[in-house]
Amino acid sequence: MTDSYAVIGNPVEHSLSPWIHNAFAQQTGEDIAYEKLTAPRDSFESVARRFLAAGGRGLNVTVPFKLDAYDFADRLTERARAAGAVNTLALQRDGGMLGDNTDGAGLVADIRENLAWPIAGQRILIVGAGGAARGALLPLLEQQPLRVHIANRTAARAERLAREFARQGTLTGGGFEGLSEPFDLIINASSASLSGDLPPLSERLVTPSSHVYDMVYGAEPTPFMAWAAAFGAATSDGLGMLVGQAAESFMLWRGVRPETGPVLRELRVQLQAR
């Protein structure tokens, strides 16, 4: 029997999730159907319940509904609680709905497995203090970096986020002013690249031995990646994170972990051919 899944959002037409999950299904031999669901911005719950009532087994959740999905879930994973948002809903055997957040796990998997960049023992700078940064923190801290600093235009927001996660590791937060020492790993979790902007970072933060990651992805390097590459740093966009978080969702739904490498390589070819 074919099991039904979907990605729900608004807008959602651009989503690569159906292609990714169908590739995972073909690779693993799982019998699934996967579709896109556009929900009016005030109708997440009704659209989700209608899909589930028709036999749906799980949902990927994208903007602007990750907080709605958090409230919709009957129970939450630890990483969903830490993120304060849900991007994956999985129907359980008892009829309950489990909410998870796979974004941070996808980021860590891409950095460690696809890029082979170290995290343990590293000095990490996270740019931005919004939902993307929050979702990444617990999975990153579980890898035991030497320290993590959150930098944000509004320093108080970064400081507050650092305090929330202080028990998980050595964590600080603040504004961009005064940052002058290099970091081993710099992660752009801000939305700056979406508008072609650059965060106000000093060139002293990046060296030829730094690794620089932008959560945004595209056919061409982002402005953030180009900035870092000019100083000799190794760079990557977030396409592997997209595939990695999808693999975590697939594992939650189907109990089998797909290989992300072949899917990521094919998706990169398709993206560059557009």
Short mmCIF file of N, CA, C and O in Angstrom, two decimals, residues 116-231:
data_model
loop_
_atom_site.label_atom_id
_atom_site.label_comp_id
_atom_site.label_asym_id
_atom_site.label_seq_id
_atom_site.Cartn_x
_atom_site.Cartn_y
_atom_site.Cartn_z
N ALA A 116 33.18 16.80 5.09
CA ALA A 116 34.28 16.29 5.92
C ALA A 116 35.00 17.41 6.67
O ALA A 116 36.22 17.40 6.83
N TRP A 117 34.21 18.39 7.12
CA TRP A 117 34.76 19.46 7.96
C TRP A 117 34.58 19.08 9.43
O TRP A 117 33.55 18.53 9.83
N PRO A 118 35.57 19.37 10.27
CA PRO A 118 35.43 19.04 11.69
C PRO A 118 34.51 20.02 12.40
O PRO A 118 34.38 21.18 12.01
N ILE A 119 33.87 19.54 13.45
CA ILE A 119 33.07 20.39 14.34
C ILE A 119 33.59 20.29 15.77
O ILE A 119 33.72 21.30 16.46
N ALA A 120 33.89 19.08 16.22
CA ALA A 120 34.40 18.88 17.57
C ALA A 120 35.69 19.68 17.76
O ALA A 120 36.58 19.66 16.92
N GLY A 121 35.75 20.39 18.88
CA GLY A 121 36.95 21.14 19.21
C GLY A 121 37.16 22.42 18.42
O GLY A 121 38.21 23.06 18.55
N GLN A 122 36.16 22.82 17.61
CA GLN A 122 36.32 23.98 16.74
C GLN A 122 35.71 25.24 17.37
O GLN A 122 34.80 25.18 18.18
N ARG A 123 36.24 26.37 16.95
CA ARG A 123 35.67 27.68 17.32
C ARG A 123 34.66 28.05 16.24
O ARG A 123 35.02 28.23 15.08
N ILE A 124 33.38 28.15 16.62
CA ILE A 124 32.30 28.33 15.66
C ILE A 124 31.64 29.69 15.85
O ILE A 124 31.31 30.09 16.96
N LEU A 125 31.43 30.38 14.74
CA LEU A 125 30.67 31.62 14.72
C LEU A 125 29.37 31.37 13.96
O LEU A 125 29.39 30.91 12.81
N ILE A 126 28.24 31.67 14.59
CA ILE A 126 26.94 31.61 13.93
C ILE A 126 26.47 33.04 13.70
O ILE A 126 26.37 33.83 14.63
N VAL A 127 26.19 33.36 12.45
CA VAL A 127 25.73 34.70 12.08
C VAL A 127 24.20 34.67 12.01
O VAL A 127 23.61 33.95 11.20
N GLY A 128 23.56 35.47 12.86
CA GLY A 128 22.12 35.49 12.93
C GLY A 128 21.62 34.83 14.20
O GLY A 128 22.26 33.90 14.71
N ALA A 129 20.48 35.30 14.70
CA ALA A 129 19.94 34.77 15.95
C ALA A 129 18.46 34.45 15.83
O ALA A 129 17.73 34.45 16.82
N GLY A 130 18.02 34.16 14.60
CA GLY A 130 16.62 33.82 14.37
C GLY A 130 16.37 32.33 14.45
O GLY A 130 17.13 31.56 15.04
N GLY A 131 15.29 31.90 13.79
CA GLY A 131 14.89 30.50 13.86
C GLY A 131 15.90 29.54 13.28
O GLY A 131 16.07 28.42 13.79
N ALA A 132 16.60 29.94 12.22
CA ALA A 132 17.59 29.05 11.61
C ALA A 132 18.75 28.79 12.58
O ALA A 132 19.23 27.66 12.70
N ALA A 133 19.19 29.83 13.26
CA ALA A 133 20.26 29.67 14.24
C ALA A 133 19.80 28.82 15.42
O ALA A 133 20.51 27.90 15.86
N ARG A 134 18.61 29.09 15.91
CA ARG A 134 18.08 28.32 17.04
C ARG A 134 17.99 26.83 16.70
O ARG A 134 18.34 25.97 17.51
N GLY A 135 17.51 26.51 15.49
CA GLY A 135 17.37 25.12 15.10
C GLY A 135 18.70 24.40 14.97
O GLY A 135 18.76 23.17 15.10
N ALA A 136 19.77 25.15 14.72
CA ALA A 136 21.08 24.53 14.52
C ALA A 136 21.84 24.31 15.83
O ALA A 136 22.75 23.47 15.89
N LEU A 137 21.50 25.06 16.86
CA LEU A 137 22.35 25.11 18.04
C LEU A 137 22.52 23.78 18.76
O LEU A 137 23.65 23.35 19.03
N LEU A 138 21.43 23.11 19.11
CA LEU A 138 21.55 21.86 19.87
C LEU A 138 22.34 20.80 19.11
O LEU A 138 23.28 20.22 19.67
N PRO A 139 22.02 20.52 17.82
CA PRO A 139 22.83 19.53 17.10
C PRO A 139 24.30 19.92 16.99
O PRO A 139 25.18 19.05 17.06
N LEU A 140 24.59 21.20 16.83
CA LEU A 140 25.99 21.64 16.77
C LEU A 140 26.68 21.44 18.13
O LEU A 140 27.80 20.92 18.20
N LEU A 141 26.02 21.84 19.20
CA LEU A 141 26.62 21.73 20.52
C LEU A 141 26.83 20.28 20.93
O LEU A 141 27.76 19.96 21.69
N GLU A 142 25.99 19.39 20.43
CA GLU A 142 26.15 17.96 20.73
C GLU A 142 27.43 17.40 20.13
O GLU A 142 27.92 16.35 20.56
N GLN A 143 28.00 18.11 19.15
CA GLN A 143 29.27 17.68 18.53
C GLN A 143 30.49 18.17 19.31
O GLN A 143 31.62 17.91 18.92
N GLN A 144 30.26 18.86 20.41
CA GLN A 144 31.29 19.32 21.33
C GLN A 144 32.34 20.22 20.68
O GLN A 144 33.55 19.95 20.72
N PRO A 145 31.90 21.33 20.10
CA PRO A 145 32.86 22.33 19.64
C PRO A 145 33.56 22.97 20.84
O PRO A 145 33.07 22.89 21.98
N LEU A 146 34.69 23.62 20.58
CA LEU A 146 35.40 24.30 21.66
C LEU A 146 34.55 25.42 22.22
O LEU A 146 34.40 25.57 23.45
N ARG A 147 33.97 26.22 21.34
CA ARG A 147 33.05 27.28 21.76
C ARG A 147 32.22 27.73 20.56
O ARG A 147 32.62 27.53 19.41
N VAL A 148 31.07 28.32 20.86
CA VAL A 148 30.19 28.86 19.83
C VAL A 148 29.85 30.30 20.20
O VAL A 148 29.49 30.59 21.35
N HIS A 149 29.98 31.18 19.23
CA HIS A 149 29.57 32.57 19.43
C HIS A 149 28.48 32.91 18.42
O HIS A 149 28.61 32.60 17.23
N ILE A 150 27.41 33.54 18.89
CA ILE A 150 26.32 33.99 18.04
C ILE A 150 26.45 35.49 17.85
O ILE A 150 26.50 36.25 18.82
N ALA A 151 26.51 35.93 16.60
CA ALA A 151 26.60 37.36 16.30
C ALA A 151 25.35 37.79 15.54
O ALA A 151 24.93 37.13 14.59
N ASN A 152 24.77 38.91 15.97
CA ASN A 152 23.53 39.38 15.36
C ASN A 152 23.51 40.90 15.37
O ASN A 152 24.13 41.54 16.23
N ARG A 153 22.80 41.49 14.41
CA ARG A 153 22.71 42.96 14.36
C ARG A 153 22.12 43.51 15.66
O ARG A 153 22.56 44.53 16.17
N THR A 154 21.12 42.82 16.21
CA THR A 154 20.58 43.17 17.52
C THR A 154 21.28 42.30 18.55
O THR A 154 20.97 41.12 18.71
N ALA A 155 22.25 42.88 19.24
CA ALA A 155 23.09 42.10 20.15
C ALA A 155 22.28 41.41 21.24
O ALA A 155 22.56 40.27 21.60
N ALA A 156 21.28 42.10 21.76
CA ALA A 156 20.50 41.54 22.86
C ALA A 156 19.83 40.22 22.46
O ALA A 156 19.69 39.31 23.28
N ARG A 157 19.42 40.12 21.21
CA ARG A 157 18.78 38.88 20.75
C ARG A 157 19.78 37.72 20.75
O ARG A 157 19.44 36.60 21.14
N ALA A 158 21.01 37.99 20.30
CA ALA A 158 22.04 36.96 20.31
C ALA A 158 22.42 36.57 21.74
O ALA A 158 22.62 35.38 22.04
N GLU A 159 22.50 37.55 22.62
CA GLU A 159 22.84 37.28 24.02
C GLU A 159 21.77 36.42 24.68
O GLU A 159 22.07 35.49 25.44
N ARG A 160 20.52 36.73 24.38
CA ARG A 160 19.41 35.97 24.95
C ARG A 160 19.42 34.52 24.47
O ARG A 160 19.22 33.58 25.25
N LEU A 161 19.67 34.33 23.17
CA LEU A 161 19.73 32.98 22.63
C LEU A 161 20.89 32.20 23.24
O LEU A 161 20.75 31.01 23.55
N ALA A 162 22.02 32.84 23.42
CA ALA A 162 23.17 32.17 24.03
C ALA A 162 22.86 31.73 25.46
O ALA A 162 23.24 30.63 25.87
N ARG A 163 22.17 32.55 26.20
CA ARG A 163 21.81 32.18 27.58
C ARG A 163 20.89 30.97 27.60
O ARG A 163 21.00 30.11 28.48
N GLU A 164 19.98 30.89 26.64
CA GLU A 164 19.03 29.77 26.61
C GLU A 164 19.73 28.43 26.44
O GLU A 164 19.27 27.40 26.95
N PHE A 165 20.84 28.42 25.69
CA PHE A 165 21.54 27.17 25.41
C PHE A 165 22.85 27.02 26.19
O PHE A 165 23.64 26.13 25.90
N ALA A 166 23.05 27.85 27.19
CA ALA A 166 24.34 27.88 27.89
C ALA A 166 24.67 26.56 28.57
O ALA A 166 25.85 26.21 28.72
N ARG A 167 23.67 25.79 28.97
CA ARG A 167 23.93 24.52 29.65
C ARG A 167 24.47 23.45 28.71
O ARG A 167 25.06 22.46 29.16
N GLN A 168 24.28 23.65 27.42
CA GLN A 168 24.71 22.64 26.44
C GLN A 168 26.17 22.79 26.01
O GLN A 168 26.70 21.91 25.35
N GLY A 169 26.81 23.89 26.34
CA GLY A 169 28.19 24.07 25.92
C GLY A 169 28.67 25.49 26.18
O GLY A 169 27.96 26.31 26.78
N THR A 170 29.89 25.77 25.75
CA THR A 170 30.45 27.12 25.90
C THR A 170 29.89 28.00 24.81
O THR A 170 30.21 27.83 23.63
N LEU A 171 29.04 28.93 25.20
CA LEU A 171 28.25 29.69 24.24
C LEU A 171 28.17 31.14 24.66
O LEU A 171 27.91 31.46 25.81
N THR A 172 28.44 32.04 23.71
CA THR A 172 28.34 33.48 23.95
C THR A 172 27.57 34.12 22.81
O THR A 172 27.38 33.51 21.75
N GLY A 173 27.15 35.35 23.02
CA GLY A 173 26.41 36.06 21.99
C GLY A 173 26.62 37.55 22.09
O GLY A 173 26.98 38.07 23.16
N GLY A 174 26.42 38.25 20.98
CA GLY A 174 26.57 39.70 20.98
C GLY A 174 26.37 40.27 19.59
O GLY A 174 25.89 39.59 18.68
N GLY A 175 26.79 41.51 19.42
CA GLY A 175 26.71 42.17 18.12
C GLY A 175 27.93 41.86 17.27
O GLY A 175 28.76 41.01 17.62
N PHE A 176 28.04 42.56 16.16
CA PHE A 176 29.18 42.35 15.26
C PHE A 176 30.41 43.15 15.69
O PHE A 176 31.53 42.80 15.32
N GLU A 177 30.20 44.19 16.47
CA GLU A 177 31.32 45.02 16.88
C GLU A 177 32.24 44.25 17.84
O GLU A 177 31.78 43.51 18.69
N GLY A 178 33.51 44.43 17.68
CA GLY A 178 34.47 43.82 18.59
C GLY A 178 34.90 42.43 18.21
O GLY A 178 35.81 41.86 18.84
N LEU A 179 34.30 41.84 17.19
CA LEU A 179 34.74 40.52 16.72
C LEU A 179 35.99 40.70 15.87
O LEU A 179 35.94 41.33 14.81
N SER A 180 37.10 40.13 16.31
CA SER A 180 38.35 40.34 15.58
C SER A 180 39.21 39.10 15.45
O SER A 180 40.13 39.07 14.64
N GLU A 181 38.93 38.05 16.23
CA GLU A 181 39.73 36.83 16.17
C GLU A 181 39.11 35.85 15.19
O GLU A 181 37.89 35.75 15.08
N PRO A 182 39.95 35.09 14.48
CA PRO A 182 39.41 34.16 13.47
C PRO A 182 38.66 32.99 14.08
O PRO A 182 38.92 32.58 15.21
N PHE A 183 37.73 32.46 13.30
CA PHE A 183 36.97 31.27 13.70
C PHE A 183 37.30 30.13 12.74
O PHE A 183 37.64 30.34 11.58
N ASP A 184 37.16 28.89 13.26
CA ASP A 184 37.41 27.71 12.43
C ASP A 184 36.25 27.44 11.48
O ASP A 184 36.45 27.03 10.34
N LEU A 185 35.04 27.64 11.98
CA LEU A 185 33.83 27.38 11.21
C LEU A 185 32.88 28.56 11.39
O LEU A 185 32.54 28.93 12.52
N ILE A 186 32.47 29.17 10.28
CA ILE A 186 31.52 30.28 10.30
C ILE A 186 30.27 29.84 9.54
O ILE A 186 30.35 29.40 8.39
N ILE A 187 29.12 29.95 10.19
CA ILE A 187 27.85 29.53 9.60
C ILE A 187 26.93 30.73 9.48
O ILE A 187 26.61 31.38 10.48
N ASN A 188 26.51 31.04 8.28
CA ASN A 188 25.57 32.13 8.06
C ASN A 188 24.15 31.60 8.19
O ASN A 188 23.63 30.93 7.29
N ALA A 189 23.52 31.90 9.32
CA ALA A 189 22.14 31.50 9.55
C ALA A 189 21.20 32.69 9.42
O ALA A 189 20.02 32.60 9.80
N SER A 190 21.71 33.79 8.89
CA SER A 190 20.88 34.97 8.67
C SER A 190 20.23 34.89 7.30
O SER A 190 20.55 34.03 6.48
N SER A 191 19.33 35.83 7.04
CA SER A 191 18.65 35.87 5.74
C SER A 191 19.35 36.81 4.76
O SER A 191 18.81 37.08 3.68
N ALA A 192 20.55 37.30 5.10
CA ALA A 192 21.22 38.31 4.28
C ALA A 192 21.41 37.86 2.83
O ALA A 192 21.20 38.64 1.89
N SER A 193 21.80 36.61 2.62
CA SER A 193 22.09 36.14 1.26
C SER A 193 20.85 36.11 0.38
O SER A 193 20.96 36.17 -0.85
N LEU A 194 19.68 36.00 0.99
CA LEU A 194 18.45 35.97 0.20
C LEU A 194 18.22 37.29 -0.52
O LEU A 194 17.60 37.32 -1.59
N SER A 195 18.75 38.36 0.05
CA SER A 195 18.59 39.68 -0.57
C SER A 195 19.90 40.18 -1.18
O SER A 195 19.99 41.33 -1.59
N GLY A 196 20.91 39.30 -1.23
CA GLY A 196 22.19 39.68 -1.82
C GLY A 196 23.04 40.55 -0.92
O GLY A 196 24.00 41.18 -1.40
N ASP A 197 22.72 40.60 0.37
CA ASP A 197 23.46 41.43 1.30
C ASP A 197 24.54 40.63 2.01
O ASP A 197 24.54 39.40 2.01
N LEU A 198 25.45 41.36 2.66
CA LEU A 198 26.49 40.75 3.47
C LEU A 198 26.37 41.22 4.91
O LEU A 198 26.17 42.42 5.15
N PRO A 199 26.49 40.33 5.88
CA PRO A 199 26.56 40.77 7.27
C PRO A 199 27.84 41.60 7.47
O PRO A 199 28.84 41.37 6.78
N PRO A 200 27.84 42.53 8.40
CA PRO A 200 29.01 43.39 8.61
C PRO A 200 30.11 42.69 9.40
O PRO A 200 30.37 43.00 10.57
N LEU A 201 30.78 41.75 8.77
CA LEU A 201 31.82 40.97 9.43
C LEU A 201 33.21 41.48 9.06
O LEU A 201 33.46 41.84 7.91
N SER A 202 34.10 41.46 10.01
CA SER A 202 35.49 41.84 9.75
C SER A 202 36.20 40.74 8.99
O SER A 202 35.99 39.54 9.24
N GLU A 203 37.09 41.14 8.09
CA GLU A 203 37.88 40.15 7.34
C GLU A 203 38.83 39.40 8.26
O GLU A 203 39.34 38.33 7.89
N ARG A 204 39.06 39.89 9.46
CA ARG A 204 39.95 39.22 10.40
C ARG A 204 39.34 37.94 10.97
O ARG A 204 40.02 37.14 11.60
N LEU A 205 38.04 37.73 10.73
CA LEU A 205 37.37 36.55 11.27
C LEU A 205 37.64 35.30 10.44
O LEU A 205 37.40 34.18 10.92
N VAL A 206 38.08 35.46 9.22
CA VAL A 206 38.24 34.32 8.31
C VAL A 206 39.69 34.24 7.84
O VAL A 206 40.33 35.25 7.56
N THR A 207 40.21 33.02 7.78
CA THR A 207 41.57 32.75 7.32
C THR A 207 41.52 31.65 6.26
O THR A 207 40.47 31.01 6.07
N PRO A 208 42.63 31.37 5.58
CA PRO A 208 42.62 30.27 4.61
C PRO A 208 42.31 28.90 5.21
O PRO A 208 41.94 27.97 4.49
N SER A 209 42.41 28.77 6.53
CA SER A 209 42.08 27.49 7.17
C SER A 209 40.65 27.44 7.68
O SER A 209 40.21 26.42 8.22
N SER A 210 39.91 28.54 7.51
CA SER A 210 38.51 28.58 7.97
C SER A 210 37.60 27.82 7.01
O SER A 210 37.88 27.70 5.82
N HIS A 211 36.50 27.30 7.55
CA HIS A 211 35.42 26.71 6.76
C HIS A 211 34.20 27.61 6.93
O HIS A 211 33.82 27.94 8.05
N VAL A 212 33.59 27.98 5.80
CA VAL A 212 32.49 28.95 5.83
C VAL A 212 31.27 28.36 5.13
O VAL A 212 31.35 27.94 3.97
N TYR A 213 30.14 28.35 5.84
CA TYR A 213 28.92 27.67 5.38
C TYR A 213 27.77 28.66 5.35
O TYR A 213 27.52 29.36 6.33
N ASP A 214 27.07 28.72 4.23
CA ASP A 214 25.88 29.55 4.11
C ASP A 214 24.66 28.64 4.00
O ASP A 214 24.60 27.77 3.12
N MET A 215 23.69 28.81 4.87
CA MET A 215 22.49 27.95 4.83
C MET A 215 21.66 28.16 3.57
O MET A 215 20.86 27.30 3.20
N VAL A 216 21.82 29.30 2.91
CA VAL A 216 21.13 29.55 1.65
C VAL A 216 21.86 28.78 0.53
O VAL A 216 23.06 28.56 0.61
N TYR A 217 21.12 28.37 -0.50
CA TYR A 217 21.74 27.66 -1.61
C TYR A 217 21.26 28.25 -2.93
O TYR A 217 20.25 28.94 -3.01
N GLY A 218 22.02 27.98 -3.98
CA GLY A 218 21.66 28.45 -5.31
C GLY A 218 22.60 27.88 -6.35
O GLY A 218 23.54 27.14 -6.03
N ALA A 219 22.37 28.23 -7.60
CA ALA A 219 23.22 27.75 -8.68
C ALA A 219 24.61 28.37 -8.63
O ALA A 219 25.59 27.77 -9.06
N GLU A 220 24.70 29.58 -8.09
CA GLU A 220 25.97 30.29 -7.97
C GLU A 220 26.32 30.50 -6.50
O GLU A 220 25.43 30.49 -5.63
N PRO A 221 27.60 30.68 -6.19
CA PRO A 221 27.99 30.98 -4.80
C PRO A 221 27.26 32.22 -4.28
O PRO A 221 27.07 33.20 -5.02
N THR A 222 26.86 32.19 -3.04
CA THR A 222 26.19 33.34 -2.43
C THR A 222 27.21 34.46 -2.18
O THR A 222 28.42 34.21 -2.16
N PRO A 223 26.74 35.69 -1.96
CA PRO A 223 27.67 36.77 -1.62
C PRO A 223 28.52 36.45 -0.39
O PRO A 223 29.70 36.80 -0.33
N PHE A 224 27.93 35.77 0.58
CA PHE A 224 28.67 35.38 1.80
C PHE A 224 29.80 34.43 1.46
O PHE A 224 30.92 34.56 1.97
N MET A 225 29.53 33.46 0.60
CA MET A 225 30.56 32.52 0.18
C MET A 225 31.66 33.22 -0.62
O MET A 225 32.85 32.95 -0.42
N ALA A 226 31.27 34.13 -1.50
CA ALA A 226 32.25 34.85 -2.31
C ALA A 226 33.16 35.70 -1.43
O ALA A 226 34.37 35.80 -1.66
N TRP A 227 32.57 36.33 -0.41
CA TRP A 227 33.35 37.13 0.54
C TRP A 227 34.40 36.28 1.23
O TRP A 227 35.58 36.65 1.32
N ALA A 228 34.00 35.10 1.72
CA ALA A 228 34.92 34.24 2.44
C ALA A 228 35.98 33.64 1.52
O ALA A 228 37.15 33.52 1.88
N ALA A 229 35.57 33.27 0.31
CA ALA A 229 36.50 32.67 -0.65
C ALA A 229 37.61 33.65 -1.03
O ALA A 229 38.74 33.24 -1.33
N ALA A 230 37.30 34.94 -1.01
CA ALA A 230 38.31 35.95 -1.35
C ALA A 230 39.48 35.94 -0.37
O ALA A 230 40.58 36.39 -0.71
N PHE A 231 39.25 35.40 0.83
CA PHE A 231 40.31 35.30 1.83
C PHE A 231 40.87 33.89 1.93
O PHE A 231 41.59 33.56 2.88
#
